[in-house]
XYZ file of C-alpha atoms in Angstrom:
473
model
C 0.067 -0.013 0.047
C 1.179 3.637 -0.669
C 1.581 5.963 2.278
C -0.446 9.163 2.551
C 1.935 12.008 1.298
C 1.610 15.176 3.322
C 5.070 16.712 3.013
C 5.742 19.558 5.392
C 6.597 21.805 2.440
C 3.565 20.899 0.216
C 2.376 23.747 -1.998
C 5.483 25.813 -1.254
C 7.621 26.996 -4.150
C 10.136 24.554 -5.665
C 13.306 26.838 -5.490
C 14.816 26.842 -2.079
C 15.196 30.591 -1.603
C 11.589 31.120 -2.019
C 10.527 28.060 -0.233
C 12.458 29.001 2.835
C 10.791 32.430 3.046
C 7.282 30.779 2.587
C 8.137 28.192 5.273
C 9.122 30.821 7.757
C 5.963 32.833 6.981
C 3.844 29.733 7.414
C 5.271 29.017 10.818
C 3.729 32.289 12.069
C 0.331 31.544 11.027
C -0.193 27.787 10.830
C -1.674 27.659 14.406
C -3.835 30.831 14.177
C -7.463 30.243 15.176
C -9.768 29.730 12.179
C -12.506 32.087 11.276
C -14.963 30.273 8.987
C -17.405 33.166 8.173
C -19.360 31.408 5.398
C -20.293 27.789 4.947
C -23.021 25.235 5.072
C -22.326 23.074 7.982
C -25.394 21.717 9.647
C -26.199 23.789 12.944
C -27.915 20.789 14.600
C -24.307 19.322 14.975
C -23.408 22.003 17.307
C -26.765 22.518 19.008
C -27.115 18.792 20.164
C -23.464 17.744 20.124
C -24.166 14.094 19.056
C -21.699 11.721 17.557
C -21.477 11.552 13.762
C -22.587 8.351 12.149
C -20.469 6.084 10.015
C -17.775 7.099 7.795
C -20.045 6.958 4.551
C -22.553 9.428 6.168
C -19.808 11.763 7.007
C -17.645 11.623 4.063
C -19.650 10.698 1.026
C -23.496 11.389 1.136
C -23.290 15.141 1.821
C -20.199 15.869 -0.445
C -21.136 16.776 -4.068
C -17.318 17.065 -4.714
C -17.019 13.334 -4.175
C -19.929 11.932 -6.186
C -19.695 14.373 -9.038
C -16.247 12.766 -9.590
C -17.586 9.269 -9.365
C -20.622 9.973 -11.472
C -18.494 11.398 -14.212
C -16.818 8.058 -14.355
C -19.915 6.002 -14.523
C -20.765 5.288 -10.880
C -24.443 5.766 -10.586
C -25.979 7.842 -7.719
C -28.143 4.999 -6.801
C -25.051 3.033 -5.938
C -23.827 5.814 -3.833
C -26.867 5.777 -1.649
C -28.334 9.213 -2.918
C -31.974 9.065 -2.177
C -34.364 9.349 -5.253
C -37.404 11.688 -5.060
C -39.691 8.957 -6.291
C -38.428 6.626 -3.449
C -36.904 4.196 -6.138
C -34.201 1.572 -4.893
C -30.870 2.986 -3.846
C -27.893 1.359 -2.039
C -28.556 1.448 1.734
C -25.503 -0.489 2.964
C -22.765 2.158 4.050
C -20.049 -0.329 3.811
C -20.748 -1.243 0.086
C -20.949 2.471 -0.578
C -17.600 2.940 1.057
C -15.925 0.142 -0.793
C -17.156 1.895 -4.149
C -15.494 5.075 -3.052
C -12.362 3.286 -2.014
C -12.191 1.278 -5.418
C -12.393 4.752 -7.148
C -10.253 6.855 -4.827
C -7.445 6.928 -7.435
C -9.644 9.235 -9.598
C -9.035 12.018 -7.048
C -5.302 12.357 -7.964
C -4.405 15.930 -8.329
C -7.718 17.347 -7.134
C -8.263 19.547 -4.068
C -10.534 16.857 -2.687
C -7.701 14.402 -2.646
C -5.581 16.826 -0.656
C -8.496 17.506 1.874
C -9.545 13.976 2.332
C -5.787 12.795 2.770
C -5.155 15.523 5.294
C -8.355 14.513 7.210
C -7.459 10.731 7.150
C -3.928 11.435 8.389
C -4.218 14.403 10.738
C -7.627 13.884 12.220
C -7.764 9.957 12.315
C -4.110 9.182 12.301
C -4.262 6.951 9.256
C -0.932 6.542 7.271
C -1.823 4.271 4.208
C -3.704 5.864 1.358
C -7.265 4.634 0.972
C -7.516 2.074 -1.694
C -9.657 -1.117 -2.370
C -7.646 -3.443 -0.119
C -7.851 -1.276 3.055
C -11.389 0.018 2.508
C -12.969 -1.931 5.249
C -10.290 -1.362 7.663
C -10.687 2.418 6.898
C -14.378 2.186 7.266
C -14.436 0.307 10.777
C -11.697 2.496 12.187
C -13.179 5.805 11.409
C -16.631 4.670 12.323
C -15.349 3.430 15.603
C -13.471 6.660 16.284
C -16.507 8.812 15.423
C -18.409 7.096 18.286
C -15.948 8.539 20.920
C -16.563 11.715 22.742
C -13.320 13.335 21.317
C -15.091 13.163 17.914
C -18.289 14.996 18.776
C -18.787 18.228 16.879
C -18.016 20.621 19.876
C -14.713 18.742 20.744
C -13.739 18.943 17.153
C -14.367 22.652 17.090
C -11.976 23.090 19.992
C -9.334 20.543 18.421
C -9.521 22.186 15.048
C -9.079 25.757 16.815
C -12.234 27.117 15.103
C -12.886 30.300 16.815
C -16.083 31.024 14.949
C -18.283 29.261 12.238
C -21.214 30.597 10.532
C -23.875 28.260 8.898
C -26.332 29.486 6.163
C -30.200 29.337 6.518
C -33.004 30.205 4.258
C -35.279 33.105 5.103
C -38.119 30.709 6.101
C -35.872 28.670 8.502
C -37.133 28.754 12.045
C -33.571 28.784 13.238
C -34.407 25.921 15.856
C -30.737 24.749 16.296
C -29.639 28.179 16.736
C -32.203 28.991 19.282
C -30.902 25.740 21.341
C -27.496 27.351 21.274
C -28.867 30.780 22.541
C -27.281 31.722 25.901
C -24.882 28.713 26.043
C -21.787 30.483 24.936
C -21.696 28.444 21.824
C -24.005 31.025 20.180
C -20.949 33.421 20.090
C -19.035 30.661 18.165
C -21.740 29.312 16.010
C -23.774 31.898 14.213
C -26.224 31.865 11.276
C -26.158 33.777 7.983
C -29.282 34.988 6.080
C -29.955 33.597 2.680
C -33.108 34.729 1.145
C -33.085 33.063 -2.193
C -36.112 30.895 -1.102
C -38.367 34.225 -0.997
C -36.452 36.196 -3.723
C -35.876 33.759 -6.720
C -39.214 33.943 -8.584
C -37.973 31.070 -10.814
C -38.327 28.624 -8.049
C -41.236 26.239 -8.366
C -42.225 27.109 -4.898
C -41.913 30.708 -4.887
C -45.487 31.696 -4.509
C -45.924 29.270 -1.742
C -42.936 30.694 0.053
C -44.052 34.092 -0.200
C -47.326 32.973 1.459
C -45.572 31.233 4.210
C -43.297 34.253 4.747
C -46.632 36.229 5.459
C -47.902 33.622 7.846
C -44.495 33.709 9.762
C -44.301 37.315 9.931
C -47.900 38.581 9.978
C -47.305 40.873 7.032
C -49.298 41.164 3.860
C -46.961 39.613 1.444
C -49.187 39.972 -1.508
C -48.194 43.618 -1.234
C -44.783 44.915 -2.271
C -44.218 47.064 0.852
C -45.651 44.323 3.036
C -43.304 41.792 1.370
C -40.371 43.890 2.039
C -41.308 44.522 5.631
C -41.578 40.804 6.172
C -37.978 40.323 4.663
C -36.885 43.067 7.150
C -38.474 41.232 9.928
C -36.704 37.967 9.215
C -33.279 39.771 8.866
C -33.868 41.056 12.527
C -34.530 37.544 13.700
C -31.374 36.324 12.052
C -29.476 39.295 13.694
C -30.782 38.102 16.997
C -29.114 34.706 16.419
C -25.697 36.114 15.527
C -25.945 36.706 11.813
C -23.669 39.496 10.655
C -23.935 38.591 6.929
C -26.496 37.846 4.142
C -25.893 35.505 1.153
C -27.311 35.672 -2.335
C -26.920 32.872 -4.765
C -28.296 34.517 -8.063
C -27.540 33.002 -11.387
C -26.010 36.532 -12.574
C -24.942 39.773 -10.700
C -27.592 41.915 -12.521
C -29.142 44.673 -10.305
C -32.002 47.140 -11.029
C -33.635 50.250 -9.740
C -37.331 50.309 -10.553
C -40.135 52.628 -9.422
C -42.392 51.411 -6.559
C -45.186 51.090 -8.998
C -43.100 48.934 -11.388
C -41.887 46.855 -8.450
C -45.460 46.154 -7.357
C -46.490 45.122 -10.885
C -43.488 42.955 -11.373
C -44.092 41.285 -7.843
C -47.661 40.652 -8.640
C -46.760 39.064 -11.970
C -44.170 36.920 -10.374
C -46.671 35.697 -7.755
C -49.364 34.873 -10.380
C -47.100 32.347 -12.043
C -47.231 34.149 -15.314
C -43.757 35.751 -15.229
C -41.386 35.045 -18.001
C -37.752 34.207 -17.522
C -36.878 37.758 -18.255
C -39.347 39.011 -15.546
C -37.932 36.649 -12.961
C -34.300 37.930 -13.740
C -35.480 41.515 -13.361
C -37.184 40.770 -10.179
C -33.992 39.030 -8.795
C -32.072 42.174 -9.995
C -34.342 44.500 -8.192
C -34.223 42.510 -5.157
C -30.369 42.698 -4.920
C -30.777 46.533 -4.888
C -33.521 46.273 -2.297
C -31.402 44.016 -0.175
C -28.428 46.395 -0.457
C -30.589 49.077 0.916
C -31.581 46.980 3.926
C -27.999 46.047 4.590
C -27.483 49.854 4.910
C -30.310 50.059 7.458
C -29.249 47.036 9.670
C -25.444 46.831 9.008
C -25.411 43.270 7.665
C -22.674 42.519 5.197
C -23.968 41.205 1.590
C -22.353 38.423 -0.132
C -23.134 38.041 -3.756
C -22.454 34.381 -5.176
C -23.453 34.567 -8.912
C -22.481 32.506 -11.829
C -23.638 28.973 -11.354
C -25.874 27.214 -13.860
C -27.418 25.076 -11.138
C -28.791 21.561 -11.817
C -27.392 21.453 -15.265
C -28.218 17.681 -15.541
C -31.892 17.708 -15.961
C -32.262 13.853 -15.439
C -30.102 13.962 -12.132
C -32.300 16.904 -10.889
C -35.599 15.198 -11.771
C -34.483 11.919 -9.950
C -32.453 13.240 -6.995
C -33.101 16.961 -6.603
C -30.738 20.002 -6.083
C -27.232 19.967 -5.231
C -26.093 16.731 -6.557
C -22.750 17.800 -8.365
C -24.326 19.018 -11.566
C -23.825 22.848 -11.072
C -21.564 24.232 -13.872
C -19.877 27.679 -13.949
C -21.284 30.471 -16.189
C -19.727 33.427 -17.882
C -20.691 36.316 -15.661
C -20.648 40.056 -16.102
C -20.366 42.631 -13.314
C -19.494 46.153 -14.619
C -22.945 46.816 -16.053
C -24.768 44.372 -14.001
C -23.799 46.122 -10.735
C -24.116 49.725 -11.931
C -27.833 50.273 -10.977
C -27.059 49.204 -7.332
C -23.815 51.257 -7.325
C -25.453 54.196 -8.603
C -27.863 54.212 -5.890
C -25.806 52.986 -2.944
C -22.311 52.528 -4.132
C -20.788 55.432 -2.239
C -22.571 54.858 1.037
C -19.861 54.265 3.644
C -22.407 51.998 5.562
C -22.830 49.467 2.681
C -20.487 46.347 2.657
C -20.573 43.981 -0.347
C -18.430 40.874 -0.891
C -18.313 39.815 -4.521
C -17.590 36.213 -5.673
C -17.393 34.567 -9.088
C -17.060 31.278 -10.854
C -15.879 33.140 -14.046
C -12.132 33.693 -13.534
C -11.754 35.729 -16.735
C -13.442 38.769 -14.626
C -10.819 38.915 -11.948
C -8.550 41.369 -13.479
C -10.912 42.768 -16.044
C -13.954 43.767 -13.931
C -13.865 42.579 -10.324
C -10.302 43.801 -9.201
C -11.054 47.240 -10.903
C -14.444 47.494 -9.154
C -13.310 46.583 -5.828
C -10.198 48.926 -6.228
C -12.538 51.879 -6.674
C -15.704 51.479 -4.767
C -15.525 51.548 -0.943
C -18.389 49.338 -0.520
C -16.960 46.304 -2.411
C -14.544 43.684 -1.387
C -13.612 40.547 -3.326
C -14.390 37.140 -1.787
C -11.846 34.298 -2.151
C -11.421 31.821 -4.966
C -14.737 29.864 -4.685
C -16.049 26.577 -5.381
C -14.513 25.150 -8.524
C -11.619 27.380 -8.014
C -11.048 26.757 -4.278
C -7.883 24.936 -5.164
C -4.092 25.593 -4.820
C -3.747 26.762 -8.459
C -7.132 28.713 -8.228
C -6.068 30.540 -5.306
C -2.727 31.515 -6.807
C -4.402 32.555 -10.043
C -6.685 34.759 -7.848
C -3.866 36.457 -6.077
C -2.002 37.013 -9.219
C -4.915 38.575 -11.054
C -6.396 40.670 -8.433
C -3.602 42.038 -6.270
C -2.003 44.682 -8.554
C -5.249 46.475 -9.100
C -7.420 45.796 -5.948
C -4.450 45.174 -3.429
C -4.656 42.749 -0.585
C -6.781 44.809 1.710
C -9.745 44.928 -0.736
C -9.915 41.021 -0.337
C -11.436 39.330 2.745
C -9.057 36.521 3.646
C -10.444 32.955 3.272
C -13.762 31.181 3.667
C -14.187 27.463 3.264
C -17.881 27.607 2.132
C -18.207 23.842 2.911
C -20.591 21.216 4.334
C -17.716 18.995 4.998
C -16.977 19.901 8.630
C -13.795 17.773 9.179
C -12.121 19.283 6.113
C -12.290 22.790 7.384
C -8.745 22.800 8.843
C -7.290 21.248 5.673
C -8.893 23.887 3.584
C -7.672 26.819 5.641
C -4.323 25.260 5.680
C -4.237 25.144 1.919
C -5.050 28.859 1.624
C -2.444 29.792 4.249
C 0.084 27.922 2.430
C -0.726 29.384 -1.000
C -0.671 33.012 0.444
C 2.628 32.186 2.033
C 3.816 31.051 -1.359
C 2.556 34.171 -2.956
C 4.138 36.643 -0.577
C 7.282 34.685 -0.408
C 7.755 35.352 -4.260
C 7.179 39.103 -3.695
C 9.762 38.995 -1.010
C 12.471 37.356 -3.082
C 11.734 39.652 -6.027
C 12.363 42.465 -3.583
C 8.820 44.033 -3.949
C 7.989 43.862 -0.232
C 10.226 43.200 2.810
C 10.065 39.933 4.750
C 8.926 41.842 7.652
C 5.923 43.366 5.685
C 5.054 39.873 4.461
C 4.889 38.688 8.052
C 2.302 41.400 8.783
C 0.377 40.711 5.584
C 0.145 37.004 6.000
C -1.556 37.447 9.331
C -4.038 39.696 7.775
C -4.735 37.195 5.080
C -5.024 34.410 7.355
C -7.126 35.696 10.022
C -7.623 39.588 10.537
C -9.323 40.367 7.159
C -11.992 37.837 7.562
C -12.919 39.169 11.101
C -13.051 42.657 9.792
C -14.994 42.035 6.576
C -17.664 39.988 8.419
C -17.998 42.405 11.323
C -16.857 39.564 13.802
C -15.251 42.043 16.394
C -11.969 43.916 16.179
C -9.177 42.059 14.392
């Protein structure tokens, strides 16, 4: 069997002079606390602090990075235990599913998933041989047994991983029951929520009208009326604020914004509720809502994250059988300069507004996003995201945005993950890549090693706390 390779100098430059600088920088930040200000871990884990189940439930079933790769190589989602909407047969034996995963583990060579998984297997569980067909059951039984111990409960792992704060993400209609359980325990200061209102903003959803009706029931507002609808959203934002939220999140297909009159807004809203809205109408409604939500952020101080550019559920057959978020989302070409102008014309110079922009379209980093963030005080750039949350993706990001936007118009790193145990590995990769980037600037005599030492702390810890309003960094 092959050993798991986690070299102490992994991801550092190949030449010794630069590598030694990167190594020295890394030593100053490798043990800093982790700020995880945006992600998708399950708040029930932290509320009830129950042991995780078996290895399959933890590593395979929730991770679309894993099963999209396996699916691309002909492994059916049914054989991976992914539940079908129609209740059709799927594999229910977690050991069989794990064996399939192990049989195909070689497929992940060179991918970020492989690095994250190997790091978890070795650093969290102490395993030293790489996962393969032959040791699949040894892996499965060992990990599953370890997960039953108190040391592997979610709160214990939070402490072990040195996670100072983690933010989950909930929809506008979520009752926040798990965050309510945390309230007053002290853990509510370390596990907070974020407000994602796509369920009541995206008029293309099949459940949009139903969701708007439910929003009215929850808030007591007349959500068939434009002003009542906005009041209901403000009310839900306030509830999220009470449960620690400092940020909102918006997963729109595009970055388009609009600034319509109140009468036009009411007419468009009514059309969307009627089910007669065209795709263009639905897009215009989302565009208007980004501007409305920016205004609300000015009112209540919440940081606004915009995550556009994903063609979600591209594989219609998979969506029909298994539903959303099954590894079939594909990046889209995304435009920002014209798309954001209505919002920026209205609010872009207001010092109270804080927007963090993300992209899945790397071609816009230097052409659009860096110049925008390098000018508008309200704009910051989120880290390399999703498909580009990788060593090369992070390095491309730094090279393309730094000269125009600088480092202080970025917000550090966030892991944006459901895979709780991989969070330390993901932050470690980001810290190593930033050390590599800064080390290269040092050896080219563009910055001093002393300045690089200050900057790497900012990139690893301080900027995230500041950008997400998580206390003084």
